[in-house]
Amino acid sequence: MTQELVSLTIIMAVAAVSPIVAQLIPGRFIPQTVLLLAAGAALGPYGLGIIEVNDAVKLLNELGMAFLFLLAGYEIDPKRLAGHQGKVGLLTWGITLGLAWLVVTFLPFFTKQGINGVATVIALTTTALGTLMPILKERNLEGTPIGDAIISYGTWGELGPILAMAILLSTRTGWQTMLVLGAFLAICLLCAMLPTKALKTGHRLYRFLTENANTSSQTLMRLTTFLLIFLVTISALFELDAVLGAFAAGFILRYIIPDGSKSLEMKLEGVGYGFLIPVFFVVSGAAINGRAVAGRPALLVAFIVMLMLIRAVPVYVALSLDKRENPLSSHHRVTVALYCTTALPIIVAVTSLAVKVGTMQSDTASTLVAAGAITVFLMPLLGSITYQVADVHPVTAVREIVHTPSEWRAIVREHVQVRALLHHQDRLKRMAETLESLEKQEGLNGLDSRRAELVERARLEIDRQLKELGLDPQLTTQLPHNYRYPKN
């Protein structure tokens, strides 16, 4: 027990220090997740050997992965899946799966590396939506057209591989697999229908649960945790991956409370991101064999390149063909495609399963997990760069400079100013939408004075920032008169 406590203490020390280190890095371009993975690799069995991955730590690791996929499933709006962008996202993932199968099957490189199996195909189609959500929140992309597109395409990049793992990596026959999945689906439907019916009828039990949600009983939090553990246990009993049960629990929770619950979300994020999820990332990093990765650099680079070609390119093409419904600029389409190429948790799950059944060597699995860890750092970084470049409209700027080279300083300054203006306009727009929703909820004359004061203070702060940029806050709805929107 002493060694278990020592390992857990070190893991939580890493978890506590990581956000501080991430904050101190100029530009904050390294997500906390990358620091957790790197620390796990350095302190784990293949590094300094300070962290021992024993049974107790493994259990917490599984719970961390379960909470990560619970929150990922909870972020998914069922209406989004059934909507236009959701359908396009599903079709795009299907194309991605087909491309991955063709590449892994017929490209000699993968055959020589001994990874021309189904596990590699699935790993090449994934998007780490659960890992991306906190990054999107940190970078204020949540609720924007770009953030919505990332979630729509990333949803199927997470859900699709989970279903593929259950079907394609099963050791049962086809009809047995479908029978087991049917039974699991029936249990999930029951778990979703009973609370929903109690909510609609206003059952006394439901009133009791909601009234005691924020007392020492913590009824809703306990029921949510029970739902998660129950479905993960059912997955284990049915010999399905725990990821499926955890993701289903989050999806069911969103179905029960479609409008969300801020109180419950804060508690789930507190337990998840405050304790269990950092354990999962540190232990995932500890599973990376640095020497094995260093010995196979070609596989590491090739896998990352294949992820970009197989996952990012189809997403970009889909967005380009769907411009009427998603009128994003070419730079923003690249941003969405890059973010959707972020991959790690599914790679950890699928490679662990492949190693367990003997279809993949542990050194190979370490290399693929390391590649997934690199994407968590690389893809959001590249996506952030393209996102910032997009509003400057470099193509238009270059054309203008070529036309009038002597005015290059003024042209560059104007484009940078426009980007700053658009950024603040976006913030004002979201602020106005928030204020409008509050007014609708509480009545035009019944808006809480404290909230109104906070909104007004925020607007004054934005005006101050605009003045620092040399812009007139009264003209934030106007672009420079000689600015031309690019056609891309």
C-alpha positions as a Python dict, from the first residue, in 0.01 Angstrom:
ca = {
    (1, 'M'): (0, 0, 0),
    (2, 'T'): (290, 237, 71),
    (3, 'Q'): (423, 212, -285),
    (4, 'E'): (76, 274, -426),
    (5, 'L'): (44, 590, -217),
    (6, 'V'): (391, 709, -318),
    (7, 'S'): (311, 663, -688),
    (8, 'L'): (-23, 839, -650),
    (9, 'T'): (143, 1125, -459),
    (10, 'I'): (394, 1179, -740),
    (11, 'I'): (119, 1164, -1004),
    (12, 'M'): (-90, 1424, -822),
    (13, 'A'): (217, 1643, -771),
    (14, 'V'): (266, 1638, -1149),
    (15, 'A'): (-104, 1716, -1194),
    (16, 'A'): (-81, 2014, -956),
    (17, 'V'): (233, 2160, -1113),
    (18, 'S'): (137, 2113, -1481),
    (19, 'P'): (-115, 2401, -1508),
    (20, 'I'): (133, 2636, -1338),
    (21, 'V'): (408, 2539, -1583),
    (22, 'A'): (168, 2571, -1878),
    (23, 'Q'): (75, 2922, -1761),
    (24, 'L'): (441, 3027, -1733),
    (25, 'I'): (524, 2921, -2090),
    (26, 'P'): (507, 3229, -2318),
    (27, 'G'): (202, 3209, -2540),
    (28, 'R'): (68, 2908, -2349),
    (29, 'F'): (113, 2702, -2667),
    (30, 'I'): (174, 2375, -2480),
    (31, 'P'): (-150, 2223, -2341),
    (32, 'Q'): (-144, 2078, -1990),
    (33, 'T'): (-215, 1735, -2136),
    (34, 'V'): (123, 1733, -2312),
    (35, 'L'): (303, 1815, -1988),
    (36, 'L'): (119, 1533, -1807),
    (37, 'L'): (215, 1284, -2079),
    (38, 'A'): (577, 1399, -2085),
    (39, 'A'): (605, 1378, -1707),
    (40, 'G'): (454, 1028, -1710),
    (41, 'A'): (706, 913, -1971),
    (42, 'A'): (997, 1065, -1777),
    (43, 'L'): (895, 931, -1434),
    (44, 'G'): (737, 602, -1540),
    (45, 'P'): (881, 249, -1566),
    (46, 'Y'): (1066, 329, -1891),
    (47, 'G'): (1209, 652, -1749),
    (48, 'L'): (1332, 716, -1396),
    (49, 'G'): (1106, 444, -1256),
    (50, 'I'): (966, 666, -981),
    (51, 'I'): (604, 597, -1072),
    (52, 'E'): (501, 233, -1041),
    (53, 'V'): (193, 139, -1242),
    (54, 'N'): (44, -108, -994),
    (55, 'D'): (-310, -242, -964),
    (56, 'A'): (-435, 55, -761),
    (57, 'V'): (-294, 306, -1009),
    (58, 'K'): (-434, 102, -1299),
    (59, 'L'): (-782, 117, -1146),
    (60, 'L'): (-761, 495, -1109),
    (61, 'N'): (-629, 512, -1465),
    (62, 'E'): (-936, 322, -1591),
    (63, 'L'): (-1165, 553, -1393),
    (64, 'G'): (-982, 855, -1538),
    (65, 'M'): (-1035, 728, -1890),
    (66, 'A'): (-1400, 659, -1802),
    (67, 'F'): (-1452, 1016, -1677),
    (68, 'L'): (-1278, 1157, -1985),
    (69, 'F'): (-1516, 975, -2219),
    (70, 'L'): (-1814, 1049, -1993),
    (71, 'L'): (-1746, 1422, -2035),
    (72, 'A'): (-1682, 1373, -2408),
    (73, 'G'): (-2016, 1196, -2450),
    (74, 'Y'): (-2189, 1461, -2240),
    (75, 'E'): (-2063, 1737, -2472),
    (76, 'I'): (-2244, 1578, -2767),
    (77, 'D'): (-2583, 1722, -2849),
    (78, 'P'): (-2805, 1446, -2999),
    (79, 'K'): (-2961, 1709, -3225),
    (80, 'R'): (-2617, 1785, -3364),
    (81, 'L'): (-2570, 1421, -3467),
    (82, 'A'): (-2903, 1420, -3650),
    (83, 'G'): (-2840, 1759, -3811),
    (84, 'H'): (-2681, 1835, -4147),
    (85, 'Q'): (-2328, 1880, -4015),
    (86, 'G'): (-2357, 1563, -3808),
    (87, 'K'): (-2458, 1361, -4114),
    (88, 'V'): (-2169, 1505, -4314),
    (89, 'G'): (-1938, 1424, -4022),
    (90, 'L'): (-2055, 1061, -4025),
    (91, 'L'): (-2004, 1031, -4401),
    (92, 'T'): (-1660, 1188, -4369),
    (93, 'W'): (-1560, 943, -4096),
    (94, 'G'): (-1680, 652, -4312),
    (95, 'I'): (-1459, 775, -4596),
    (96, 'T'): (-1172, 812, -4349),
    (97, 'L'): (-1220, 452, -4236),
    (98, 'G'): (-1212, 329, -4596),
    (99, 'L'): (-898, 528, -4674),
    (100, 'A'): (-726, 398, -4361),
    (101, 'W'): (-807, 39, -4456),
    (102, 'L'): (-669, 87, -4808),
    (103, 'V'): (-348, 252, -4686),
    (104, 'V'): (-279, 4, -4406),
    (105, 'T'): (-360, -297, -4624),
    (106, 'F'): (-178, -206, -4944),
    (107, 'L'): (105, 26, -4837),
    (108, 'P'): (417, -193, -4796),
    (109, 'F'): (550, 26, -4514),
    (110, 'F'): (280, -82, -4268),
    (111, 'T'): (323, -448, -4362),
    (112, 'K'): (698, -427, -4297),
    (113, 'Q'): (627, -264, -3958),
    (114, 'G'): (386, -546, -3871),
    (115, 'I'): (92, -314, -3808),
    (116, 'N'): (-134, -388, -4102),
    (117, 'G'): (-422, -492, -3878),
    (118, 'V'): (-762, -353, -3782),
    (119, 'A'): (-626, -179, -3471),
    (120, 'T'): (-403, 45, -3683),
    (121, 'V'): (-693, 122, -3919),
    (122, 'I'): (-910, 236, -3628),
    (123, 'A'): (-626, 438, -3472),
    (124, 'L'): (-587, 638, -3795),
    (125, 'T'): (-953, 753, -3793),
    (126, 'T'): (-982, 895, -3444),
    (127, 'T'): (-1034, 1244, -3304),
    (128, 'A'): (-966, 1302, -2934),
    (129, 'L'): (-1280, 1506, -2868),
    (130, 'G'): (-1257, 1461, -2490),
    (131, 'T'): (-899, 1590, -2496),
    (132, 'L'): (-991, 1879, -2729),
    (133, 'M'): (-1284, 2017, -2528),
    (134, 'P'): (-1075, 2185, -2253),
    (135, 'I'): (-836, 2317, -2522),
    (136, 'L'): (-1127, 2470, -2715),
    (137, 'K'): (-1252, 2632, -2394),
    (138, 'E'): (-908, 2769, -2310),
    (139, 'R'): (-880, 2923, -2657),
    (140, 'N'): (-1235, 3065, -2662),
    (141, 'L'): (-1339, 2854, -2962),
    (142, 'E'): (-1639, 2696, -2792),
    (143, 'G'): (-1963, 2828, -2941),
    (144, 'T'): (-1794, 2972, -3251),
    (145, 'P'): (-1855, 2837, -3605),
    (146, 'I'): (-1507, 2683, -3595),
    (147, 'G'): (-1567, 2523, -3255),
    (148, 'D'): (-1904, 2388, -3369),
    (149, 'A'): (-1745, 2235, -3680),
    (150, 'I'): (-1469, 2074, -3473),
    (151, 'I'): (-1727, 1921, -3238),
    (152, 'S'): (-1948, 1799, -3524),
    (153, 'Y'): (-1668, 1625, -3712),
    (154, 'G'): (-1483, 1528, -3394),
    (155, 'T'): (-1794, 1361, -3250),
    (156, 'W'): (-1786, 1093, -3518),
    (157, 'G'): (-1408, 1082, -3491),
    (158, 'E'): (-1460, 966, -3133),
    (159, 'L'): (-1786, 772, -3159),
    (160, 'G'): (-1701, 593, -3486),
    (161, 'P'): (-1377, 432, -3360),
    (162, 'I'): (-1549, 327, -3037),
    (163, 'L'): (-1817, 140, -3232),
    (164, 'A'): (-1553, 1, -3470),
    (165, 'M'): (-1356, -134, -3175),
    (166, 'A'): (-1665, -311, -3041),
    (167, 'I'): (-1748, -468, -3379),
    (168, 'L'): (-1416, -522, -3559),
    (169, 'L'): (-1194, -616, -3265),
    (170, 'S'): (-1439, -856, -3105),
    (171, 'T'): (-1326, -1219, -3062),
    (172, 'R'): (-1684, -1339, -3109),
    (173, 'T'): (-1856, -1437, -3432),
    (174, 'G'): (-2053, -1174, -3619),
    (175, 'W'): (-2399, -1266, -3493),
    (176, 'Q'): (-2273, -1301, -3134),
    (177, 'T'): (-2118, -955, -3149),
    (178, 'M'): (-2438, -799, -3279),
    (179, 'L'): (-2641, -982, -3013),
    (180, 'V'): (-2415, -851, -2735),
    (181, 'L'): (-2424, -497, -2876),
    (182, 'G'): (-2803, -520, -2902),
    (183, 'A'): (-2827, -621, -2536),
    (184, 'F'): (-2594, -337, -2438),
    (185, 'L'): (-2802, -91, -2640),
    (186, 'A'): (-3121, -214, -2470),
    (187, 'I'): (-2966, -152, -2127),
    (188, 'C'): (-2858, 197, -2235),
    (189, 'L'): (-3208, 278, -2362),
    (190, 'L'): (-3355, 165, -2032),
    (191, 'C'): (-3109, 382, -1840),
    (192, 'A'): (-3213, 680, -2055),
    (193, 'M'): (-3589, 625, -2057),
    (194, 'L'): (-3655, 573, -1686),
    (195, 'P'): (-3512, 909, -1566),
    (196, 'T'): (-3668, 1091, -1862),
    (197, 'K'): (-4010, 951, -1778),
    (198, 'A'): (-3967, 1044, -1411),
    (199, 'L'): (-3872, 1397, -1519),
    (200, 'K'): (-4180, 1439, -1741),
    (201, 'T'): (-4424, 1306, -1481),
    (202, 'G'): (-4265, 1503, -1196),
    (203, 'H'): (-4226, 1189, -985),
    (204, 'R'): (-4163, 1239, -614),
    (205, 'L'): (-3830, 1056, -641),
    (206, 'Y'): (-3718, 1298, -911),
    (207, 'R'): (-3815, 1597, -695),
    (208, 'F'): (-3623, 1447, -405),
    (209, 'L'): (-3313, 1398, -620),
    (210, 'T'): (-3317, 1753, -758),
    (211, 'E'): (-3389, 1912, -419),
    (212, 'N'): (-3092, 1732, -262),
    (213, 'A'): (-2854, 1772, -555),
    (214, 'N'): (-2649, 2040, -378),
    (215, 'T'): (-2674, 1913, -22),
    (216, 'S'): (-2444, 1665, 152),
    (217, 'S'): (-2641, 1389, -23),
    (218, 'Q'): (-2516, 1503, -367),
    (219, 'T'): (-2789, 1287, -521),
    (220, 'L'): (-2741, 1376, -889),
    (221, 'M'): (-2363, 1345, -867),
    (222, 'R'): (-2392, 1003, -701),
    (223, 'L'): (-2644, 881, -959),
    (224, 'T'): (-2423, 1004, -1244),
    (225, 'T'): (-2123, 824, -1098),
    (226, 'F'): (-2334, 512, -1051),
    (227, 'L'): (-2450, 531, -1415),
    (228, 'L'): (-2088, 558, -1529),
    (229, 'I'): (-1958, 270, -1317),
    (230, 'F'): (-2263, 58, -1400),
    (231, 'L'): (-2222, 89, -1778),
    (232, 'V'): (-1845, 40, -1759),
    (233, 'T'): (-1909, -276, -1555),
    (234, 'I'): (-2167, -396, -1808),
    (235, 'S'): (-1909, -336, -2082),
    (236, 'A'): (-1659, -550, -1892),
    (237, 'L'): (-1913, -827, -1834),
    (238, 'F'): (-2001, -825, -2205),
    (239, 'E'): (-1629, -824, -2288),
    (240, 'L'): (-1658, -484, -2456),
    (241, 'D'): (-1408, -203, -2410),
    (242, 'A'): (-1474, 21, -2110),
    (243, 'V'): (-1461, 323, -2342),
    (244, 'L'): (-1796, 223, -2493),
    (245, 'G'): (-1970, 217, -2154),
    (246, 'A'): (-1819, 548, -2045),
    (247, 'F'): (-1909, 723, -2370),
    (248, 'A'): (-2264, 583, -2355),
    (249, 'A'): (-2301, 713, -1998),
    (250, 'G'): (-2212, 1067, -2108),
    (251, 'F'): (-2445, 1050, -2406),
    (252, 'I'): (-2732, 926, -2185),
    (253, 'L'): (-2667, 1203, -1934),
    (254, 'R'): (-2694, 1465, -2209),
    (255, 'Y'): (-3017, 1303, -2332),
    (256, 'I'): (-3169, 1320, -1981),
    (257, 'I'): (-3070, 1686, -1931),
    (258, 'P'): (-3050, 1829, -2286),
    (259, 'D'): (-3008, 2186, -2162),
    (260, 'G'): (-2729, 2085, -1927),
    (261, 'S'): (-2678, 2153, -1559),
    (262, 'K'): (-2403, 2398, -1462),
    (263, 'S'): (-2392, 2269, -1106),
    (264, 'L'): (-2353, 1905, -1211),
    (265, 'E'): (-2103, 1995, -1485),
    (266, 'M'): (-1882, 2178, -1235),
    (267, 'K'): (-1884, 1878, -1002),
    (268, 'L'): (-1807, 1630, -1280),
    (269, 'E'): (-1527, 1849, -1412),
    (270, 'G'): (-1397, 1893, -1059),
    (271, 'V'): (-1370, 1518, -999),
    (272, 'G'): (-1259, 1447, -1356),
    (273, 'Y'): (-1009, 1720, -1439),
    (274, 'G'): (-917, 1774, -1074),
    (275, 'F'): (-825, 1413, -997),
    (276, 'L'): (-896, 1118, -1224),
    (277, 'I'): (-827, 1249, -1576),
    (278, 'P'): (-474, 1376, -1491),
    (279, 'V'): (-402, 1029, -1354),
    (280, 'F'): (-509, 880, -1688),
    (281, 'F'): (-277, 1107, -1889),
    (282, 'V'): (22, 1057, -1660),
    (283, 'V'): (-22, 678, -1666),
    (284, 'S'): (-68, 691, -2045),
    (285, 'G'): (264, 874, -2067),
    (286, 'A'): (421, 614, -1837),
    (287, 'A'): (327, 345, -2091),
    (288, 'I'): (550, 509, -2354),
    (289, 'N'): (884, 332, -2393),
    (290, 'G'): (1116, 614, -2493),
    (291, 'R'): (1388, 380, -2620),
    (292, 'A'): (1143, 187, -2836),
    (293, 'V'): (1012, 512, -2982),
    (294, 'A'): (1364, 639, -3047),
    (295, 'G'): (1445, 313, -3222),
    (296, 'R'): (1157, 351, -3469),
    (297, 'P'): (1154, 718, -3576),
    (298, 'A'): (1028, 631, -3925),
    (299, 'L'): (714, 471, -3781),
    (300, 'L'): (658, 767, -3549),
    (301, 'V'): (679, 1026, -3828),
    (302, 'A'): (491, 811, -4080),
    (303, 'F'): (201, 754, -3843),
    (304, 'I'): (162, 1128, -3777),
    (305, 'V'): (180, 1204, -4150),
    (306, 'M'): (-77, 932, -4222),
    (307, 'L'): (-306, 1077, -3955),
    (308, 'M'): (-294, 1413, -4130),
    (309, 'L'): (-353, 1265, -4476),
    (310, 'I'): (-625, 1019, -4373),
    (311, 'R'): (-810, 1229, -4115),
    (312, 'A'): (-735, 1597, -4186),
    (313, 'V'): (-763, 1594, -4566),
    (314, 'P'): (-1114, 1436, -4581),
    (315, 'V'): (-1240, 1683, -4317),
    (316, 'Y'): (-1100, 1976, -4516),
    (317, 'V'): (-1250, 1846, -4840),
    (318, 'A'): (-1588, 1788, -4673),
    (319, 'L'): (-1592, 2144, -4538),
    (320, 'S'): (-1494, 2279, -4880),
    (321, 'L'): (-1771, 2088, -5056),
    (322, 'D'): (-2021, 2195, -4789),
    (323, 'K'): (-1945, 2569, -4808),
    (324, 'R'): (-2312, 2665, -4847),
    (325, 'E'): (-2397, 2522, -4504),
    (326, 'N'): (-2054, 2596, -4351),
    (327, 'P'): (-1917, 2915, -4511),
    (328, 'L'): (-1570, 2900, -4354),
    (329, 'S'): (-1262, 3052, -4514),
    (330, 'S'): (-991, 2818, -4640),
    (331, 'H'): (-772, 2901, -4339),
    (332, 'H'): (-1053, 2820, -4097),
    (333, 'R'): (-1122, 2494, -4278),
    (334, 'V'): (-757, 2402, -4228),
    (335, 'T'): (-794, 2493, -3860),
    (336, 'V'): (-1090, 2258, -3817),
    (337, 'A'): (-912, 1977, -4004),
    (338, 'L'): (-599, 2010, -3790),
    (339, 'Y'): (-789, 2010, -3463),
    (340, 'C'): (-981, 1700, -3578),
    (341, 'T'): (-649, 1520, -3628),
    (342, 'T'): (-570, 1538, -3256),
    (343, 'A'): (-567, 1177, -3137),
    (344, 'L'): (-470, 998, -2818),
    (345, 'P'): (-725, 828, -2586),
    (346, 'I'): (-863, 594, -2854),
    (347, 'I'): (-508, 513, -2964),
    (348, 'V'): (-426, 420, -2604),
    (349, 'A'): (-738, 202, -2581),
    (350, 'V'): (-706, 30, -2919),
    (351, 'T'): (-331, -41, -2889),
    (352, 'S'): (-377, -175, -2534),
    (353, 'L'): (-645, -411, -2662),
    (354, 'A'): (-427, -517, -2957),
    (355, 'V'): (-130, -590, -2728),
    (356, 'K'): (-355, -785, -2493),
    (357, 'V'): (-480, -1017, -2770),
    (358, 'G'): (-134, -1049, -2920),
    (359, 'T'): (-188, -871, -3254),
    (360, 'M'): (54, -585, -3177),
    (361, 'Q'): (393, -569, -3005),
    (362, 'S'): (429, -348, -2699),
    (363, 'D'): (714, -147, -2860),
    (364, 'T'): (492, -71, -3158),
    (365, 'A'): (207, 29, -2928),
    (366, 'S'): (444, 266, -2742),
    (367, 'T'): (539, 432, -3070),
    (368, 'L'): (177, 481, -3177),
    (369, 'V'): (82, 620, -2835),
    (370, 'A'): (381, 857, -2857),
    (371, 'A'): (260, 969, -3201),
    (372, 'G'): (-85, 1033, -3053),
    (373, 'A'): (74, 1232, -2769),
    (374, 'I'): (263, 1445, -3021),
    (375, 'T'): (-61, 1525, -3206),
    (376, 'V'): (-209, 1660, -2881),
    (377, 'F'): (69, 1921, -2887),
    (378, 'L'): (123, 1965, -3260),
    (379, 'M'): (-229, 1981, -3408),
    (380, 'P'): (-378, 2242, -3170),
    (381, 'L'): (-58, 2446, -3215),
    (382, 'L'): (-84, 2438, -3595),
    (383, 'G'): (-460, 2496, -3572),
    (384, 'S'): (-404, 2798, -3350),
    (385, 'I'): (-155, 2943, -3599),
    (386, 'T'): (-389, 2901, -3895),
    (387, 'Y'): (-677, 3042, -3690),
    (388, 'Q'): (-480, 3357, -3609),
    (389, 'V'): (-353, 3390, -3965),
    (390, 'A'): (-702, 3352, -4111),
    (391, 'D'): (-835, 3685, -3990),
    (392, 'V'): (-529, 3865, -4125),
    (393, 'H'): (-615, 3728, -4473),
    (394, 'P'): (-254, 3687, -4590),
    (395, 'V'): (-350, 3599, -4949),
    (396, 'T'): (-535, 3927, -4991),
    (397, 'A'): (-253, 4115, -4819),
    (398, 'V'): (9, 3966, -5054),
    (399, 'R'): (-201, 4058, -5358),
    (400, 'E'): (-232, 4416, -5237),
    (401, 'I'): (141, 4439, -5165),
    (402, 'V'): (224, 4304, -5512),
    (403, 'H'): (-6, 4566, -5662),
    (404, 'T'): (137, 4855, -5456),
    (405, 'P'): (473, 4751, -5303),
    (406, 'S'): (544, 5098, -5167),
    (407, 'E'): (243, 5075, -4934),
    (408, 'W'): (339, 4739, -4777),
    (409, 'R'): (372, 4881, -4425),
    (410, 'A'): (27, 5039, -4433),
    (411, 'I'): (-127, 4724, -4585),
    (412, 'V'): (20, 4496, -4316),
    (413, 'R'): (-82, 4738, -4040),
    (414, 'E'): (-436, 4758, -4177),
    (415, 'H'): (-478, 4379, -4195),
    (416, 'V'): (-349, 4336, -3841),
    (417, 'Q'): (-588, 4608, -3725),
    (418, 'V'): (-877, 4436, -3901),
    (419, 'R'): (-795, 4109, -3725),
    (420, 'A'): (-799, 4285, -3387),
    (421, 'L'): (-1125, 4454, -3476),
    (422, 'L'): (-1290, 4129, -3581),
    (423, 'H'): (-1170, 3959, -3263),
    (424, 'H'): (-1332, 4224, -3045),
    (425, 'Q'): (-1646, 4227, -3257),
    (426, 'D'): (-1681, 3855, -3198),
    (427, 'R'): (-1651, 3906, -2823),
    (428, 'L'): (-1910, 4183, -2830),
    (429, 'K'): (-2146, 3965, -3033),
    (430, 'R'): (-2123, 3679, -2784),
    (431, 'M'): (-2170, 3923, -2496),
    (432, 'A'): (-2483, 4062, -2660),
    (433, 'E'): (-2620, 3711, -2718),
    (434, 'T'): (-2563, 3627, -2352),
    (435, 'L'): (-2737, 3945, -2241),
    (436, 'E'): (-3029, 3877, -2476),
    (437, 'S'): (-3075, 3522, -2344),
    (438, 'L'): (-3073, 3649, -1986),
    (439, 'E'): (-3337, 3907, -2072),
    (440, 'K'): (-3557, 3640, -2229),
    (441, 'Q'): (-3523, 3418, -1923),
    (442, 'E'): (-3594, 3679, -1661),
    (443, 'G'): (-3799, 3941, -1847),
    (444, 'L'): (-3679, 4268, -1991),
    (445, 'N'): (-3730, 4458, -1665),
    (446, 'G'): (-3640, 4173, -1435),
    (447, 'L'): (-3275, 4125, -1531),
    (448, 'D'): (-3065, 4058, -1224),
    (449, 'S'): (-2883, 4381, -1140),
    (450, 'R'): (-2561, 4202, -1052),
    (451, 'R'): (-2548, 4023, -1387),
    (452, 'A'): (-2627, 4345, -1568),
    (453, 'E'): (-2344, 4516, -1382),
    (454, 'L'): (-2098, 4240, -1477),
    (455, 'V'): (-2202, 4264, -1842),
    (456, 'E'): (-2160, 4639, -1839),
    (457, 'R'): (-1816, 4611, -1678),
    (458, 'A'): (-1714, 4362, -1945),
    (459, 'R'): (-1829, 4598, -2219),
    (460, 'L'): (-1629, 4883, -2065),
    (461, 'E'): (-1322, 4659, -2051),
    (462, 'I'): (-1359, 4572, -2422),
    (463, 'D'): (-1395, 4942, -2505),
    (464, 'R'): (-1074, 5010, -2312),
    (465, 'Q'): (-891, 4742, -2509),
    (466, 'L'): (-1022, 4884, -2836),
    (467, 'K'): (-890, 5228, -2744),
    (468, 'E'): (-549, 5076, -2667),
    (469, 'L'): (-550, 4939, -3022),
    (470, 'G'): (-620, 5285, -3153),
    (471, 'L'): (-977, 5195, -3250),
    (472, 'D'): (-1293, 5390, -3177),
    (473, 'P'): (-1538, 5171, -2974),
    (474, 'Q'): (-1827, 5351, -3145),
    (475, 'L'): (-1710, 5218, -3483),
    (476, 'T'): (-1664, 4850, -3397),
    (477, 'T'): (-1928, 4754, -3652),
    (478, 'Q'): (-1734, 4919, -3935),
    (479, 'L'): (-1431, 4787, -4119),
    (480, 'P'): (-1173, 5018, -4283),
    (481, 'H'): (-1329, 5163, -4595),
    (482, 'N'): (-1070, 5019, -4835),
    (483, 'Y'): (-1068, 4669, -4688),
    (484, 'R'): (-1181, 4391, -4920),
    (485, 'Y'): (-1302, 4053, -4794),
    (486, 'P'): (-1111, 3770, -4964),
    (487, 'K'): (-1302, 3523, -5179),
    (488, 'N'): (-1143, 3220, -5013),
}
